[in-house]
Coordinates of C-alpha atoms in Angstrom, one line a residue:
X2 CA 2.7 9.6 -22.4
X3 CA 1.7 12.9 -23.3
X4 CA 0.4 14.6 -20.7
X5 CA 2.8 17.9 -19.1
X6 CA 4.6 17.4 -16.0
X7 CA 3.5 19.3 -13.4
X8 CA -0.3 19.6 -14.9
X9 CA -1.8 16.5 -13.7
X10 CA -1.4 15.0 -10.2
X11 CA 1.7 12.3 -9.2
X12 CA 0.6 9.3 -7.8
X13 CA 3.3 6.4 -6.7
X14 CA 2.1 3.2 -5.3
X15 CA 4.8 0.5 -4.1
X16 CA 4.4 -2.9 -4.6
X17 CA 2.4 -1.7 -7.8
X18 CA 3.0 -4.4 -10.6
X19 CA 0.1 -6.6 -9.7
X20 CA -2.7 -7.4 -7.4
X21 CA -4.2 -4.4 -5.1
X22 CA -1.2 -2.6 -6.0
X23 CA -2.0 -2.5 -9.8
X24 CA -6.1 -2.5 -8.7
X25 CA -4.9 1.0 -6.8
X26 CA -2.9 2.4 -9.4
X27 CA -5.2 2.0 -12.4
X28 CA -8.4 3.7 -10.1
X29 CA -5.4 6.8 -9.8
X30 CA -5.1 6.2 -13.6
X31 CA -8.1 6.8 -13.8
X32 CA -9.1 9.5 -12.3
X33 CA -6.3 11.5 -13.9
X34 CA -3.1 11.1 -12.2
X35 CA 0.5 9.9 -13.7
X36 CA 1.7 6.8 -11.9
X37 CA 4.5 5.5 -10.5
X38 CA 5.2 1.9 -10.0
X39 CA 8.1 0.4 -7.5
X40 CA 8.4 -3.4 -7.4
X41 CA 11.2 -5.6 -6.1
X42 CA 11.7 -6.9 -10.1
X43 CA 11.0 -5.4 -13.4
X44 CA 9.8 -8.4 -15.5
X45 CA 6.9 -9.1 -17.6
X46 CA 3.8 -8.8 -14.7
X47 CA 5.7 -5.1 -14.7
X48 CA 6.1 -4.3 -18.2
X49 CA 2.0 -5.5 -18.4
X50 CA 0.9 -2.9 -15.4
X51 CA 2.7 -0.5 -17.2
X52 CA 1.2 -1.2 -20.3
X53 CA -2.3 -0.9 -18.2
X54 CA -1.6 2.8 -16.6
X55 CA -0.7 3.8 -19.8
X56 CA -3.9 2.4 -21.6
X57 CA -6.0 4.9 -19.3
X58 CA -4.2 7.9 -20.9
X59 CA -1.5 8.2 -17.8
X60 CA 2.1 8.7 -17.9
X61 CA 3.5 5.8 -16.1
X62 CA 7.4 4.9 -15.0
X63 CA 8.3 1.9 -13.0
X64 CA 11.6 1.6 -10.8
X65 CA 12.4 -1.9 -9.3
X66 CA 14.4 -2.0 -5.8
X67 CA 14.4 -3.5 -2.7
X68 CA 11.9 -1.6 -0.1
X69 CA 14.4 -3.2 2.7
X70 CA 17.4 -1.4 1.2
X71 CA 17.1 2.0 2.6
X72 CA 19.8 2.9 0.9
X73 CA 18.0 2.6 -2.4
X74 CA 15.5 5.0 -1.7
X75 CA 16.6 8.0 -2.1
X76 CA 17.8 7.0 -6.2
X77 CA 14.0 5.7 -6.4
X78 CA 11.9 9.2 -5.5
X79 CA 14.8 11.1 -7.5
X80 CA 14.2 9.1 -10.5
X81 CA 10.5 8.9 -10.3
X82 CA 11.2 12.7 -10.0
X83 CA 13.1 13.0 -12.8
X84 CA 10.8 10.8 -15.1
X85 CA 6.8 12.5 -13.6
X86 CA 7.5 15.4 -11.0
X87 CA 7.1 15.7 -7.4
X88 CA 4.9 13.3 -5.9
X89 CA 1.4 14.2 -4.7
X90 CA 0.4 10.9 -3.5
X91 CA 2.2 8.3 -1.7
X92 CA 0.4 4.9 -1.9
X93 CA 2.0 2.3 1.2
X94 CA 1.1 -1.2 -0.6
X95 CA 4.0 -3.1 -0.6
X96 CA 4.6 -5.8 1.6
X97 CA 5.5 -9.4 1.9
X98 CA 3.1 -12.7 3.8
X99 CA 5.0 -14.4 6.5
X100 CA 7.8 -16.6 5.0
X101 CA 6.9 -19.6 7.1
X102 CA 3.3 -20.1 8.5
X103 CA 3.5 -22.6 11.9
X104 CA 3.7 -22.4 15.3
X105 CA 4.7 -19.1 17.0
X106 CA 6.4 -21.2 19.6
X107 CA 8.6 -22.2 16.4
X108 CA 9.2 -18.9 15.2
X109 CA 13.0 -17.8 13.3
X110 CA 14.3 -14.7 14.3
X111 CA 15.3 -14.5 11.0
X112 CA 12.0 -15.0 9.4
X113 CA 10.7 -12.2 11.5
X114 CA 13.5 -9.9 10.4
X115 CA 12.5 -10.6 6.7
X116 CA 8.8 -9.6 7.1
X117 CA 9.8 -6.4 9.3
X118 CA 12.1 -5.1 7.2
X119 CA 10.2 -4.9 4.4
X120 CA 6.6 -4.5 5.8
X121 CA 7.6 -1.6 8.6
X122 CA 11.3 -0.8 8.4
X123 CA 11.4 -0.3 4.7
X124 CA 7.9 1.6 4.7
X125 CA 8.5 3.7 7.4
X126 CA 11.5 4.8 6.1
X127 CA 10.6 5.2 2.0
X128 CA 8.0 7.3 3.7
X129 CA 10.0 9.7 5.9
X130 CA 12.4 10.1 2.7
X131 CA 9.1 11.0 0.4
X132 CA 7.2 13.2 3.2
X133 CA 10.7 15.1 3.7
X134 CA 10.8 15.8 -0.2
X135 CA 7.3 16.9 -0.1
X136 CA 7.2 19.0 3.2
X137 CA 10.5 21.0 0.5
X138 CA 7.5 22.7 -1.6
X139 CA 4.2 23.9 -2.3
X140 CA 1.7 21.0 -3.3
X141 CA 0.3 22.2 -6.7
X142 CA -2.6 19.3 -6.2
X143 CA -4.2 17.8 -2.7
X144 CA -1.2 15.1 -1.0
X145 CA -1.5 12.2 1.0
X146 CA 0.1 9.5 2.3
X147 CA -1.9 6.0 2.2
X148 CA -0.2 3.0 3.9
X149 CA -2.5 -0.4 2.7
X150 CA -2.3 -2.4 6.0
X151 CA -4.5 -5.0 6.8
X152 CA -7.4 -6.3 9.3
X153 CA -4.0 -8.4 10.9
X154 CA -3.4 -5.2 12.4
X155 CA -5.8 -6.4 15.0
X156 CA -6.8 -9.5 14.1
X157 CA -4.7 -12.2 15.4
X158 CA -3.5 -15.0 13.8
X159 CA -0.8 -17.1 15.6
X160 CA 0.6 -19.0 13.1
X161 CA 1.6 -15.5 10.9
X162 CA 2.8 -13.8 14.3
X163 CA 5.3 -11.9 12.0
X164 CA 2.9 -10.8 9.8
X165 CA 0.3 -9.7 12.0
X166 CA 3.0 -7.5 14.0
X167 CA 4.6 -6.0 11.2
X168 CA 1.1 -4.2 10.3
X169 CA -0.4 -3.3 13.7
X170 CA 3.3 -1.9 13.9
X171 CA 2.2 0.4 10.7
X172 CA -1.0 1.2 12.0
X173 CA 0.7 2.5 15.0
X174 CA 3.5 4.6 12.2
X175 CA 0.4 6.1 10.5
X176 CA -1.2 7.4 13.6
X177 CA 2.5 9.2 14.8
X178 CA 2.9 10.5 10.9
X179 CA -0.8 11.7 10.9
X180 CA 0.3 13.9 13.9
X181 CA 3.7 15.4 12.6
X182 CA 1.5 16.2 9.0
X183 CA -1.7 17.5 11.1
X184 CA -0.9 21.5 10.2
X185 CA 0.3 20.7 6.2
X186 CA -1.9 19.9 4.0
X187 CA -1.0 16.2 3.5
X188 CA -3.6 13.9 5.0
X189 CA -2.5 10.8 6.4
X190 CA -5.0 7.5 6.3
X191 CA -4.6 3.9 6.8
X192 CA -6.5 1.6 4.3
X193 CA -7.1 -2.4 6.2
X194 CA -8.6 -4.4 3.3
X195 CA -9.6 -7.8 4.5
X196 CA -10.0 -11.1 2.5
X197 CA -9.3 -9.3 -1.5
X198 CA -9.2 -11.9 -4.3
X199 CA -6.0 -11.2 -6.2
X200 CA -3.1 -13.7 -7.7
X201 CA -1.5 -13.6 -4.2
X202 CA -4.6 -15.3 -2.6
X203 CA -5.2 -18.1 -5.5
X204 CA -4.0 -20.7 -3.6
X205 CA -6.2 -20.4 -0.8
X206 CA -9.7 -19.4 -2.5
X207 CA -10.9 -22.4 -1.7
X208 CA -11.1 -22.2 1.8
X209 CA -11.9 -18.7 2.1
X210 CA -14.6 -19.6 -0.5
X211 CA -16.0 -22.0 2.4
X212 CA -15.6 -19.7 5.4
X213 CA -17.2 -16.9 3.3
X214 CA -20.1 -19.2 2.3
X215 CA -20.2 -20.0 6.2
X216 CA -20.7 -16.4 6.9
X217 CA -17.0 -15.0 7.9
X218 CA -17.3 -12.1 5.8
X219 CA -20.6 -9.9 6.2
X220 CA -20.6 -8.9 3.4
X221 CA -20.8 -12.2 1.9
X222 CA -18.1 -11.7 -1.0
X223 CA -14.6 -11.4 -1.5
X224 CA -13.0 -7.8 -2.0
X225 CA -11.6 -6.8 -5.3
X226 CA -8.5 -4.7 -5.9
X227 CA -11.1 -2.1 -7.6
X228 CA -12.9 -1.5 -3.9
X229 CA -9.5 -0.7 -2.9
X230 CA -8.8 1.6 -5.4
X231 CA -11.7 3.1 -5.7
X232 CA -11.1 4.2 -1.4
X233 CA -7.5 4.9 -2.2
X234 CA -8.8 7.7 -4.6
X235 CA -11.3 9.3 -2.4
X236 CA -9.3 9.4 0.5
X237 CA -6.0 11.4 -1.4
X238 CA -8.9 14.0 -3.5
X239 CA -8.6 15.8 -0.2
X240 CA -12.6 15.9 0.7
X241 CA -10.9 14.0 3.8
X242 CA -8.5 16.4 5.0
X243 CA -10.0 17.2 8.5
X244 CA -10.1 13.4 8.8
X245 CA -6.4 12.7 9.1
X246 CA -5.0 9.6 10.8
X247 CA -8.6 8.1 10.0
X248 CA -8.1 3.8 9.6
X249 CA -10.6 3.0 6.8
X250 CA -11.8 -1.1 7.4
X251 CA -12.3 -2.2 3.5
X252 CA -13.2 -5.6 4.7
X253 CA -17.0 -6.6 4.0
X254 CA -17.5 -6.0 8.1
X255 CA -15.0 -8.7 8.8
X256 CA -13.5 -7.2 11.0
X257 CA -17.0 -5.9 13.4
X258 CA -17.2 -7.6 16.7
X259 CA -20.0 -9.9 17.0
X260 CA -21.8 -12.2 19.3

């Protein structure tokens, strides 16, 4: 908590109190940039990832609201403002699974809503309010804007239909937001991690351990937050400029056609 505002670089990842969120935000941490955290809840996972930034010599400031509220934006980036300076780098993670896996045939329109708002609606929108504030001034370090998608934005899965259309529509929002950026100097990237072991995914290991084992995954491993992060970091140092609007597959080759 001692570093000057305005002397070290502002990163703020959504969604940042635990799993590739928190694996993002300590690799920015690290690499010597203040941190912002937004969650839906401040509780105890936040207070700990907090507790984390600031263990790597970062200032860190968390806000909790509801990415699906626009209306709570706005108070967010001011506060995070207030509390570290303007932004540098935007960090896209949040997002929420489908609320119902089944049969697409059986799908509530009201299930879809949920996942949309939060997963496209709400990004697209915390990003035009955060882009807007940035395009207002000089960057004092490189910007970016990183949206953390997934392979589901091309890789079907029927029974997570809402899911999977929520992120190939952000795949589609980075490529049009990469445009409008081309001639500033904020790059625009889209990061599609595949099958990461974090506390979201516990429940299924096992069977991911099995299709793994069978070969699914290249690779022949699960992705960790820190291959994430360590991406994330890269891509915003701004070695990647002339490479705006690139989608970056962190997925072990999952994602590679094969015969």
């Amino acid at each position: 908590m001692t570093a000057e505002a305005g002397k070290r670089p502002v990163t703020l990842v959504t969604g940042g109190r635990r799993g590739i969120g928190l694996a993002i935000a300590e690799a920015f941490a690290a690499a010597g940039h203040d941190v912002a955290l937004t969650d839906i809840v401040r509780d105890d996972a936040a207070d700990a990832a907090i507790a984390r930034i600031e263990a790597l010599g970062a200032r860190a400031h968390f806000v909790a609201f509801d990415l699906a509220d626009l209306s709570a934006h706005e108070t967010a980036l001011a506060e995070i403002e207030a509390a570290l300076g303007p932004v540098d780098i935007l960090v896209n993670n949040a997002g929420i699974g489908a609320v119902v896996r089944g049969d697409l045939l059986e799908l509530l329109p009201e299930n879809f809503d949920t996942v949309l708002a939060v997963n496209l609606r709400g990004t697209l929108f915390f990003t035009q309010a955060a882009v807007k504030r940035m395009l207002a001034r000089r960057g004092l370090h490189p910007r970016a804007i990183l949206t953390v998608s997934s392979v589901s934005a091309a890789l079907a899965s029927p029974e997570r239909t809402d899911y999977c259309v929520s992120k190939a529509g952000l795949a589609m929002f980075v490529q049009n937001l990469a445009l409008r950026l081309a001639d500033t100097d904020i790059g625009v990237f889209e990061l599609r991690p595949g099958i990461i072991r974090t506390d979201m995914t516990v429940k299924v290991s096992e069977k991911y351990d099995r299709l793994i084992a069978d070969g699914l995954v290249p690779a022949g491993r699960w992705g960790e937050g820190a291959d994430i992060g360590r991406a994330a970091v890269a891509l915003a140092s701004g070695a990647f400029g002339f490479a705006t609007g690139t989608v970056v597959n962190l997925d072990g080759g999952l994602a590679i056609p094969r015969l």
